[in-house]
Amino acid sequence: MNVIIAENYDLLSKKAATIIATEMNEKPDGIFGFATGSSPVGTYKELIKMYEERIIDFSKITSFNLDEYIGLNKEHDQSYYYFMHENLFNHVNMREEYCNIPNGMADDMEAFCNEYENEMQKAGGIDLQILGIGPNGHIAFNEPTVYFPDKTHTVKLTDSTIEANARFFENKDMVPKEAVTMGIGSIMRAKKIVMVVNGKGKAEAVRRMLKEDVNPNVPASILRYHPNVTVILDKEAASLL
Ligand code: GLP
């Protein structure tokens, strides 16, 4: 695992975007796993700049997003579908039909999860996965539990995640209680992983991910078993290491 400590969020975002851009140029038809949350917003801004400067091209890439709330439709401004379009897809030349985002409104969730997982494998698997981390050590919406879920599945969100994400909603009661998420296995099968983490609020999660035994109570700790992970931290997120 390669751990990089950047001076600030700006430099962290530039570093992450450079790694992603390099991959995009090496594999113009690559499969990219995108993440939501506030952490990668700066990275996406940098990617948009690089696209405008014609350094990168999104026209042939395929994307699979990590997760989505159950019960929010595409138009909801807190859906991850909306987030990805607002923060990246609407500003670059991604083809809509190649953007895959879990459908939080599927009638048959189990069938949807199987299909999403199969689509990812059929596409050849993810070349580069972008990740953030939750304050409780979750990745995507894989919450702390007693095992590492393998494939795309539905999950009940923990109180701590609902609390952490309440800042994006009118109030805590508006935060969906369930989500659909790639599994830990889906993430671990990506060929490369880049995690971005900023802020003091994540310092304890980062310490647990890197210093505690690998265990499903800190889902992100499994990344230490992946052969190609780069974790980019700002100074605050790294403050407990
Ligand atoms: C959410 C998402 C995760 C994200 C995490 C951190 O719950 N499901 O994919 O990494 O929270 O979000 P933020 O970057 O806003 O702190």
PDB file of C-alpha atoms and ligand atoms in Angstrom:
ATOM      1  CA  MET A   1       0.000   0.000   0.000  1.00  0.00           C
ATOM      2  CA  ASN A   2       1.357   3.348  -1.017  1.00  0.00           C
ATOM      3  CA  VAL A   3       0.438   6.105   1.458  1.00  0.00           C
ATOM      4  CA  ILE A   4       0.968   9.686   0.336  1.00  0.00           C
ATOM      5  CA  ILE A   5       0.515  12.652   2.661  1.00  0.00           C
ATOM      6  CA  ALA A   6      -0.320  15.824   0.783  1.00  0.00           C
ATOM      7  CA  GLU A   7       0.141  19.280   2.249  1.00  0.00           C
ATOM      8  CA  ASN A   8      -3.531  20.207   1.740  1.00  0.00           C
ATOM      9  CA  TYR A   9      -6.779  19.201   0.012  1.00  0.00           C
ATOM     10  CA  ASP A  10      -5.841  20.994  -3.193  1.00  0.00           C
ATOM     11  CA  LEU A  11      -2.619  19.062  -3.602  1.00  0.00           C
ATOM     12  CA  LEU A  12      -4.331  15.830  -2.577  1.00  0.00           C
ATOM     13  CA  SER A  13      -6.930  16.351  -5.325  1.00  0.00           C
ATOM     14  CA  LYS A  14      -4.256  17.175  -7.924  1.00  0.00           C
ATOM     15  CA  LYS A  15      -2.287  14.048  -7.004  1.00  0.00           C
ATOM     16  CA  ALA A  16      -5.376  11.795  -7.255  1.00  0.00           C
ATOM     17  CA  ALA A  17      -6.435  13.374 -10.559  1.00  0.00           C
ATOM     18  CA  THR A  18      -2.947  12.848 -11.996  1.00  0.00           C
ATOM     19  CA  ILE A  19      -3.070   9.132 -11.184  1.00  0.00           C
ATOM     20  CA  ILE A  20      -6.528   8.816 -12.760  1.00  0.00           C
ATOM     21  CA  ALA A  21      -5.518  10.854 -15.821  1.00  0.00           C
ATOM     22  CA  THR A  22      -2.423   8.705 -16.325  1.00  0.00           C
ATOM     23  CA  GLU A  23      -4.601   5.588 -16.266  1.00  0.00           C
ATOM     24  CA  MET A  24      -7.076   7.186 -18.695  1.00  0.00           C
ATOM     25  CA  ASN A  25      -4.282   7.966 -21.129  1.00  0.00           C
ATOM     26  CA  GLU A  26      -2.762   4.515 -20.832  1.00  0.00           C
ATOM     27  CA  LYS A  27      -6.175   2.876 -21.246  1.00  0.00           C
ATOM     28  CA  PRO A  28      -8.538   5.221 -23.106  1.00  0.00           C
ATOM     29  CA  ASP A  29     -11.285   2.565 -23.073  1.00  0.00           C
ATOM     30  CA  GLY A  30     -10.698   1.648 -19.435  1.00  0.00           C
ATOM     31  CA  ILE A  31     -13.267   0.828 -16.776  1.00  0.00           C
ATOM     32  CA  PHE A  32     -13.336   3.333 -13.937  1.00  0.00           C
ATOM     33  CA  GLY A  33     -15.032   2.960 -10.583  1.00  0.00           C
ATOM     34  CA  PHE A  34     -16.250   6.332  -9.361  1.00  0.00           C
ATOM     35  CA  ALA A  35     -17.122   7.343  -5.813  1.00  0.00           C
ATOM     36  CA  THR A  36     -19.378   9.992  -4.358  1.00  0.00           C
ATOM     37  CA  GLY A  37     -19.099  11.975  -1.132  1.00  0.00           C
ATOM     38  CA  SER A  38     -17.343  15.269  -0.540  1.00  0.00           C
ATOM     39  CA  SER A  39     -13.816  13.787  -0.591  1.00  0.00           C
ATOM     40  CA  PRO A  40     -13.442  13.245  -4.375  1.00  0.00           C
ATOM     41  CA  VAL A  41     -15.117  16.532  -5.403  1.00  0.00           C
ATOM     42  CA  GLY A  42     -11.736  18.287  -5.729  1.00  0.00           C
ATOM     43  CA  THR A  43     -10.376  15.373  -7.753  1.00  0.00           C
ATOM     44  CA  TYR A  44     -13.334  15.609 -10.145  1.00  0.00           C
ATOM     45  CA  LYS A  45     -12.764  19.373 -10.503  1.00  0.00           C
ATOM     46  CA  GLU A  46      -9.170  18.677 -11.497  1.00  0.00           C
ATOM     47  CA  LEU A  47     -10.282  16.026 -14.001  1.00  0.00           C
ATOM     48  CA  ILE A  48     -12.740  18.491 -15.545  1.00  0.00           C
ATOM     49  CA  LYS A  49      -9.906  21.030 -15.913  1.00  0.00           C
ATOM     50  CA  MET A  50      -7.706  18.410 -17.577  1.00  0.00           C
ATOM     51  CA  TYR A  51     -10.563  17.523 -19.927  1.00  0.00           C
ATOM     52  CA  GLU A  52     -11.030  21.189 -20.855  1.00  0.00           C
ATOM     53  CA  GLU A  53      -7.300  21.446 -21.505  1.00  0.00           C
ATOM     54  CA  ARG A  54      -7.588  18.331 -23.712  1.00  0.00           C
ATOM     55  CA  ILE A  55      -5.200  16.353 -21.537  1.00  0.00           C
ATOM     56  CA  ILE A  56      -7.778  13.597 -21.053  1.00  0.00           C
ATOM     57  CA  ASP A  57     -10.729  12.213 -22.964  1.00  0.00           C
ATOM     58  CA  PHE A  58     -13.729  10.428 -21.444  1.00  0.00           C
ATOM     59  CA  SER A  59     -15.364   9.389 -24.727  1.00  0.00           C
ATOM     60  CA  LYS A  60     -14.390   5.729 -24.593  1.00  0.00           C
ATOM     61  CA  ILE A  61     -14.335   5.014 -20.886  1.00  0.00           C
ATOM     62  CA  THR A  62     -16.958   3.071 -18.974  1.00  0.00           C
ATOM     63  CA  SER A  63     -17.791   3.830 -15.354  1.00  0.00           C
ATOM     64  CA  PHE A  64     -19.353   1.901 -12.509  1.00  0.00           C
ATOM     65  CA  ASN A  65     -20.317   3.816  -9.405  1.00  0.00           C
ATOM     66  CA  LEU A  66     -19.884   2.334  -5.975  1.00  0.00           C
ATOM     67  CA  ASP A  67     -23.285   2.840  -4.458  1.00  0.00           C
ATOM     68  CA  GLU A  68     -26.650   4.570  -4.286  1.00  0.00           C
ATOM     69  CA  TYR A  69     -29.319   5.270  -1.685  1.00  0.00           C
ATOM     70  CA  ILE A  70     -32.391   3.077  -1.887  1.00  0.00           C
ATOM     71  CA  GLY A  71     -35.560   5.088  -2.484  1.00  0.00           C
ATOM     72  CA  LEU A  72     -34.066   8.215  -4.066  1.00  0.00           C
ATOM     73  CA  ASN A  73     -34.835   8.734  -7.741  1.00  0.00           C
ATOM     74  CA  LYS A  74     -32.344  10.112 -10.264  1.00  0.00           C
ATOM     75  CA  GLU A  75     -33.721  13.639  -9.986  1.00  0.00           C
ATOM     76  CA  HIS A  76     -33.284  13.815  -6.212  1.00  0.00           C
ATOM     77  CA  ASP A  77     -30.442  16.226  -5.511  1.00  0.00           C
ATOM     78  CA  GLN A  78     -28.922  13.848  -2.961  1.00  0.00           C
ATOM     79  CA  SER A  79     -29.012  10.789  -5.205  1.00  0.00           C
ATOM     80  CA  TYR A  80     -25.600   9.632  -6.278  1.00  0.00           C
ATOM     81  CA  TYR A  81     -26.853   9.665  -9.868  1.00  0.00           C
ATOM     82  CA  TYR A  82     -27.452  13.412  -9.501  1.00  0.00           C
ATOM     83  CA  PHE A  83     -24.131  13.900  -7.703  1.00  0.00           C
ATOM     84  CA  MET A  84     -22.072  12.242 -10.448  1.00  0.00           C
ATOM     85  CA  HIS A  85     -23.748  14.254 -13.178  1.00  0.00           C
ATOM     86  CA  GLU A  86     -23.402  17.527 -11.263  1.00  0.00           C
ATOM     87  CA  ASN A  87     -19.799  16.953 -10.229  1.00  0.00           C
ATOM     88  CA  LEU A  88     -18.346  15.182 -13.256  1.00  0.00           C
ATOM     89  CA  PHE A  89     -20.377  13.633 -16.052  1.00  0.00           C
ATOM     90  CA  ASN A  90     -22.180  16.820 -17.199  1.00  0.00           C
ATOM     91  CA  HIS A  91     -18.839  18.584 -17.642  1.00  0.00           C
ATOM     92  CA  VAL A  92     -16.945  16.011 -19.691  1.00  0.00           C
ATOM     93  CA  ASN A  93     -17.583  13.877 -22.766  1.00  0.00           C
ATOM     94  CA  MET A  94     -18.728  10.724 -20.957  1.00  0.00           C
ATOM     95  CA  ARG A  95     -21.319   8.746 -22.907  1.00  0.00           C
ATOM     96  CA  GLU A  96     -24.424   8.411 -20.734  1.00  0.00           C
ATOM     97  CA  GLU A  97     -24.962   4.795 -21.771  1.00  0.00           C
ATOM     98  CA  TYR A  98     -21.510   3.899 -20.450  1.00  0.00           C
ATOM     99  CA  CYS A  99     -22.135   5.448 -17.005  1.00  0.00           C
ATOM    100  CA  ASN A 100     -23.354   2.760 -14.647  1.00  0.00           C
ATOM    101  CA  ILE A 101     -24.814   3.814 -11.314  1.00  0.00           C
ATOM    102  CA  PRO A 102     -26.697   1.412  -9.062  1.00  0.00           C
ATOM    103  CA  ASN A 103     -30.448   1.866  -9.350  1.00  0.00           C
ATOM    104  CA  GLY A 104     -31.815   2.663  -5.921  1.00  0.00           C
ATOM    105  CA  MET A 105     -35.365   2.413  -7.295  1.00  0.00           C
ATOM    106  CA  ALA A 106     -35.163  -1.109  -8.777  1.00  0.00           C
ATOM    107  CA  ASP A 107     -38.300  -3.193  -8.161  1.00  0.00           C
ATOM    108  CA  ASP A 108     -36.311  -6.354  -7.612  1.00  0.00           C
ATOM    109  CA  MET A 109     -33.194  -5.316  -5.753  1.00  0.00           C
ATOM    110  CA  GLU A 110     -31.686  -8.782  -5.596  1.00  0.00           C
ATOM    111  CA  ALA A 111     -31.954  -9.235  -9.349  1.00  0.00           C
ATOM    112  CA  PHE A 112     -30.552  -5.749  -9.858  1.00  0.00           C
ATOM    113  CA  CYS A 113     -27.521  -6.458  -7.638  1.00  0.00           C
ATOM    114  CA  ASN A 114     -26.719  -9.649  -9.567  1.00  0.00           C
ATOM    115  CA  GLU A 115     -27.066  -7.849 -12.860  1.00  0.00           C
ATOM    116  CA  TYR A 116     -24.807  -4.957 -11.753  1.00  0.00           C
ATOM    117  CA  GLU A 117     -22.116  -7.326 -10.566  1.00  0.00           C
ATOM    118  CA  ASN A 118     -22.336  -9.335 -13.811  1.00  0.00           C
ATOM    119  CA  GLU A 119     -22.165  -6.195 -15.942  1.00  0.00           C
ATOM    120  CA  MET A 120     -18.960  -5.195 -14.164  1.00  0.00           C
ATOM    121  CA  GLN A 121     -17.376  -8.564 -14.782  1.00  0.00           C
ATOM    122  CA  LYS A 122     -18.607  -8.674 -18.399  1.00  0.00           C
ATOM    123  CA  ALA A 123     -16.972  -5.287 -19.012  1.00  0.00           C
ATOM    124  CA  GLY A 124     -13.695  -6.853 -17.914  1.00  0.00           C
ATOM    125  CA  GLY A 125     -13.594  -5.684 -14.298  1.00  0.00           C
ATOM    126  CA  ILE A 126     -12.620  -2.306 -12.935  1.00  0.00           C
ATOM    127  CA  ASP A 127      -9.207  -0.968 -13.936  1.00  0.00           C
ATOM    128  CA  LEU A 128      -9.103   1.867 -11.439  1.00  0.00           C
ATOM    129  CA  GLN A 129     -11.395   2.348  -8.467  1.00  0.00           C
ATOM    130  CA  ILE A 130     -11.661   5.664  -6.624  1.00  0.00           C
ATOM    131  CA  LEU A 131     -12.648   5.472  -2.976  1.00  0.00           C
ATOM    132  CA  GLY A 132     -13.367   7.630   0.034  1.00  0.00           C
ATOM    133  CA  ILE A 133     -13.775   6.352   3.566  1.00  0.00           C
ATOM    134  CA  GLY A 134     -16.576   6.846   6.081  1.00  0.00           C
ATOM    135  CA  PRO A 135     -15.792   8.043   9.615  1.00  0.00           C
ATOM    136  CA  ASN A 136     -16.596   4.488  10.785  1.00  0.00           C
ATOM    137  CA  GLY A 137     -14.153   2.954   8.291  1.00  0.00           C
ATOM    138  CA  HIS A 138     -16.744   2.021   5.670  1.00  0.00           C
ATOM    139  CA  ILE A 139     -15.932   1.902   1.976  1.00  0.00           C
ATOM    140  CA  ALA A 140     -18.767   2.464  -0.485  1.00  0.00           C
ATOM    141  CA  PHE A 141     -21.661   1.559   1.836  1.00  0.00           C
ATOM    142  CA  ASN A 142     -20.003  -1.527   3.298  1.00  0.00           C
ATOM    143  CA  GLU A 143     -20.630  -0.855   6.960  1.00  0.00           C
ATOM    144  CA  PRO A 144     -18.646  -2.357   9.857  1.00  0.00           C
ATOM    145  CA  THR A 145     -19.898  -5.895  10.446  1.00  0.00           C
ATOM    146  CA  VAL A 146     -18.635  -9.408  11.129  1.00  0.00           C
ATOM    147  CA  TYR A 147     -17.725 -10.401   7.569  1.00  0.00           C
ATOM    148  CA  PHE A 148     -16.576  -8.864   4.287  1.00  0.00           C
ATOM    149  CA  PRO A 149     -19.531  -8.958   1.827  1.00  0.00           C
ATOM    150  CA  ASP A 150     -18.360 -10.129  -1.578  1.00  0.00           C
ATOM    151  CA  LYS A 151     -20.698  -8.799  -4.261  1.00  0.00           C
ATOM    152  CA  THR A 152     -23.101  -5.928  -4.890  1.00  0.00           C
ATOM    153  CA  HIS A 153     -25.804  -6.077  -2.230  1.00  0.00           C
ATOM    154  CA  THR A 154     -28.273  -4.025  -0.250  1.00  0.00           C
ATOM    155  CA  VAL A 155     -27.413  -2.771   3.193  1.00  0.00           C
ATOM    156  CA  LYS A 156     -29.025  -1.077   6.176  1.00  0.00           C
ATOM    157  CA  LEU A 157     -27.067   2.072   6.973  1.00  0.00           C
ATOM    158  CA  THR A 158     -25.676   2.437  10.472  1.00  0.00           C
ATOM    159  CA  ASP A 159     -26.666   5.315  12.671  1.00  0.00           C
ATOM    160  CA  SER A 160     -23.169   6.723  12.403  1.00  0.00           C
ATOM    161  CA  THR A 161     -23.390   6.856   8.585  1.00  0.00           C
ATOM    162  CA  ILE A 162     -26.871   8.381   8.683  1.00  0.00           C
ATOM    163  CA  GLU A 163     -25.533  10.956  11.134  1.00  0.00           C
ATOM    164  CA  ALA A 164     -22.438  11.660   8.993  1.00  0.00           C
ATOM    165  CA  ASN A 165     -24.471  12.088   5.804  1.00  0.00           C
ATOM    166  CA  ALA A 166     -27.257  14.138   7.433  1.00  0.00           C
ATOM    167  CA  ARG A 167     -25.308  17.293   6.579  1.00  0.00           C
ATOM    168  CA  PHE A 168     -26.370  16.897   2.957  1.00  0.00           C
ATOM    169  CA  PHE A 169     -30.094  16.587   3.787  1.00  0.00           C
ATOM    170  CA  GLU A 170     -32.639  18.924   5.390  1.00  0.00           C
ATOM    171  CA  ASN A 171     -32.480  16.837   8.538  1.00  0.00           C
ATOM    172  CA  LYS A 172     -31.371  13.421   9.741  1.00  0.00           C
ATOM    173  CA  ASP A 173     -34.820  11.888   9.194  1.00  0.00           C
ATOM    174  CA  MET A 174     -34.567  12.590   5.478  1.00  0.00           C
ATOM    175  CA  VAL A 175     -31.469  10.396   5.060  1.00  0.00           C
ATOM    176  CA  PRO A 176     -32.427   7.051   3.482  1.00  0.00           C
ATOM    177  CA  LYS A 177     -31.951   4.111   5.826  1.00  0.00           C
ATOM    178  CA  GLU A 178     -30.845   1.657   3.156  1.00  0.00           C
ATOM    179  CA  ALA A 179     -28.502   1.606   0.213  1.00  0.00           C
ATOM    180  CA  VAL A 180     -27.276  -0.590  -2.606  1.00  0.00           C
ATOM    181  CA  THR A 181     -23.520  -0.962  -2.744  1.00  0.00           C
ATOM    182  CA  MET A 182     -20.704  -2.815  -4.432  1.00  0.00           C
ATOM    183  CA  GLY A 183     -19.342  -5.462  -2.097  1.00  0.00           C
ATOM    184  CA  ILE A 184     -15.895  -5.557  -0.587  1.00  0.00           C
ATOM    185  CA  GLY A 185     -15.075  -8.283  -3.128  1.00  0.00           C
ATOM    186  CA  SER A 186     -16.282  -6.091  -6.009  1.00  0.00           C
ATOM    187  CA  ILE A 187     -13.893  -3.368  -4.813  1.00  0.00           C
ATOM    188  CA  MET A 188     -10.991  -5.726  -4.125  1.00  0.00           C
ATOM    189  CA  ARG A 189     -11.257  -7.145  -7.678  1.00  0.00           C
ATOM    190  CA  ALA A 190     -10.361  -3.703  -9.118  1.00  0.00           C
ATOM    191  CA  LYS A 191      -6.863  -3.742 -10.583  1.00  0.00           C
ATOM    192  CA  LYS A 192      -5.873  -0.431  -8.985  1.00  0.00           C
ATOM    193  CA  ILE A 193      -7.404   1.547  -6.147  1.00  0.00           C
ATOM    194  CA  VAL A 194      -6.938   5.204  -5.235  1.00  0.00           C
ATOM    195  CA  MET A 195      -8.382   6.398  -1.940  1.00  0.00           C
ATOM    196  CA  VAL A 196      -8.695  10.082  -1.060  1.00  0.00           C
ATOM    197  CA  VAL A 197      -9.174  11.164   2.546  1.00  0.00           C
ATOM    198  CA  ASN A 198      -9.179  14.650   4.010  1.00  0.00           C
ATOM    199  CA  GLY A 199      -9.972  16.350   7.276  1.00  0.00           C
ATOM    200  CA  LYS A 200      -9.585  15.743  11.004  1.00  0.00           C
ATOM    201  CA  GLY A 201     -12.907  13.896  11.164  1.00  0.00           C
ATOM    202  CA  LYS A 202     -11.351  11.027   9.212  1.00  0.00           C
ATOM    203  CA  ALA A 203      -8.085  10.770  11.174  1.00  0.00           C
ATOM    204  CA  GLU A 204      -9.314   8.009  13.485  1.00  0.00           C
ATOM    205  CA  ALA A 205     -10.775   5.980  10.582  1.00  0.00           C
ATOM    206  CA  VAL A 206      -7.437   6.289   8.766  1.00  0.00           C
ATOM    207  CA  ARG A 207      -5.508   5.212  11.843  1.00  0.00           C
ATOM    208  CA  ARG A 208      -7.756   2.167  12.280  1.00  0.00           C
ATOM    209  CA  MET A 209      -7.551   1.270   8.576  1.00  0.00           C
ATOM    210  CA  LEU A 210      -3.751   1.338   8.588  1.00  0.00           C
ATOM    211  CA  LYS A 211      -2.839   0.301  12.115  1.00  0.00           C
ATOM    212  CA  GLU A 212      -5.475  -2.114  13.418  1.00  0.00           C
ATOM    213  CA  ASP A 213      -5.633  -5.760  12.406  1.00  0.00           C
ATOM    214  CA  VAL A 214      -7.407  -6.304   9.106  1.00  0.00           C
ATOM    215  CA  ASN A 215     -10.979  -6.962  10.222  1.00  0.00           C
ATOM    216  CA  PRO A 216     -14.535  -6.419   8.932  1.00  0.00           C
ATOM    217  CA  ASN A 217     -15.293  -4.053  11.771  1.00  0.00           C
ATOM    218  CA  VAL A 218     -13.043  -1.630   9.888  1.00  0.00           C
ATOM    219  CA  PRO A 219     -14.048  -2.521   6.305  1.00  0.00           C
ATOM    220  CA  ALA A 220     -11.335  -0.328   4.723  1.00  0.00           C
ATOM    221  CA  SER A 221      -8.622  -2.329   6.498  1.00  0.00           C
ATOM    222  CA  ILE A 222      -9.025  -5.074   3.845  1.00  0.00           C
ATOM    223  CA  LEU A 223      -7.335  -2.742   1.360  1.00  0.00           C
ATOM    224  CA  ARG A 224      -4.011  -3.665   2.958  1.00  0.00           C
ATOM    225  CA  TYR A 225      -4.377  -7.055   1.220  1.00  0.00           C
ATOM    226  CA  HIS A 226      -4.784  -5.440  -2.217  1.00  0.00           C
ATOM    227  CA  PRO A 227      -1.650  -5.382  -4.396  1.00  0.00           C
ATOM    228  CA  ASN A 228      -2.098  -1.886  -5.859  1.00  0.00           C
ATOM    229  CA  VAL A 229      -3.591   0.728  -3.553  1.00  0.00           C
ATOM    230  CA  THR A 230      -2.612   4.370  -3.204  1.00  0.00           C
ATOM    231  CA  VAL A 231      -4.045   6.204  -0.211  1.00  0.00           C
ATOM    232  CA  ILE A 232      -3.752   9.985  -0.458  1.00  0.00           C
ATOM    233  CA  LEU A 233      -4.273  11.858   2.794  1.00  0.00           C
ATOM    234  CA  ASP A 234      -4.124  15.485   3.724  1.00  0.00           C
ATOM    235  CA  LYS A 235      -2.177  16.393   6.861  1.00  0.00           C
ATOM    236  CA  GLU A 236      -5.257  16.401   9.084  1.00  0.00           C
ATOM    237  CA  ALA A 237      -6.421  12.964   7.972  1.00  0.00           C
ATOM    238  CA  ALA A 238      -2.884  11.693   8.629  1.00  0.00           C
ATOM    239  CA  SER A 239      -2.623  13.367  12.037  1.00  0.00           C
ATOM    240  CA  LEU A 240      -3.067  10.176  14.109  1.00  0.00           C
ATOM    241  CA  LEU A 241      -0.541   8.047  12.233  1.00  0.00           C
TER     242      LEU A 241
HETATM  243  C1  GLP B   1     -20.629   7.926   1.886  1.00  0.00           C
HETATM  244  C2  GLP B   1     -20.328   7.079   0.633  1.00  0.00           C
HETATM  245  C3  GLP B   1     -18.889   6.652   0.590  1.00  0.00           C
HETATM  246  C4  GLP B   1     -18.004   7.814   0.935  1.00  0.00           C
HETATM  247  C5  GLP B   1     -18.228   8.197   2.373  1.00  0.00           C
HETATM  248  C6  GLP B   1     -17.442   9.425   2.791  1.00  0.00           C
HETATM  249  O1  GLP B   1     -21.425   7.292   2.825  1.00  0.00           O
HETATM  250  N1  GLP B   1     -21.149   5.946   0.500  1.00  0.00           N
HETATM  251  O2  GLP B   1     -18.595   6.129  -0.698  1.00  0.00           O
HETATM  252  O3  GLP B   1     -16.655   7.467   0.775  1.00  0.00           O
HETATM  253  O4  GLP B   1     -19.590   8.381   2.666  1.00  0.00           O
HETATM  254  O5  GLP B   1     -18.057  10.590   2.353  1.00  0.00           O
HETATM  255  P1  GLP B   1     -17.379  12.013   2.443  1.00  0.00           P
HETATM  256  O6  GLP B   1     -16.304  12.007   1.414  1.00  0.00           O
HETATM  257  O7  GLP B   1     -18.460  12.989   2.145  1.00  0.00           O
HETATM  258  O8  GLP B   1     -16.855  12.139   3.815  1.00  0.00           O
END
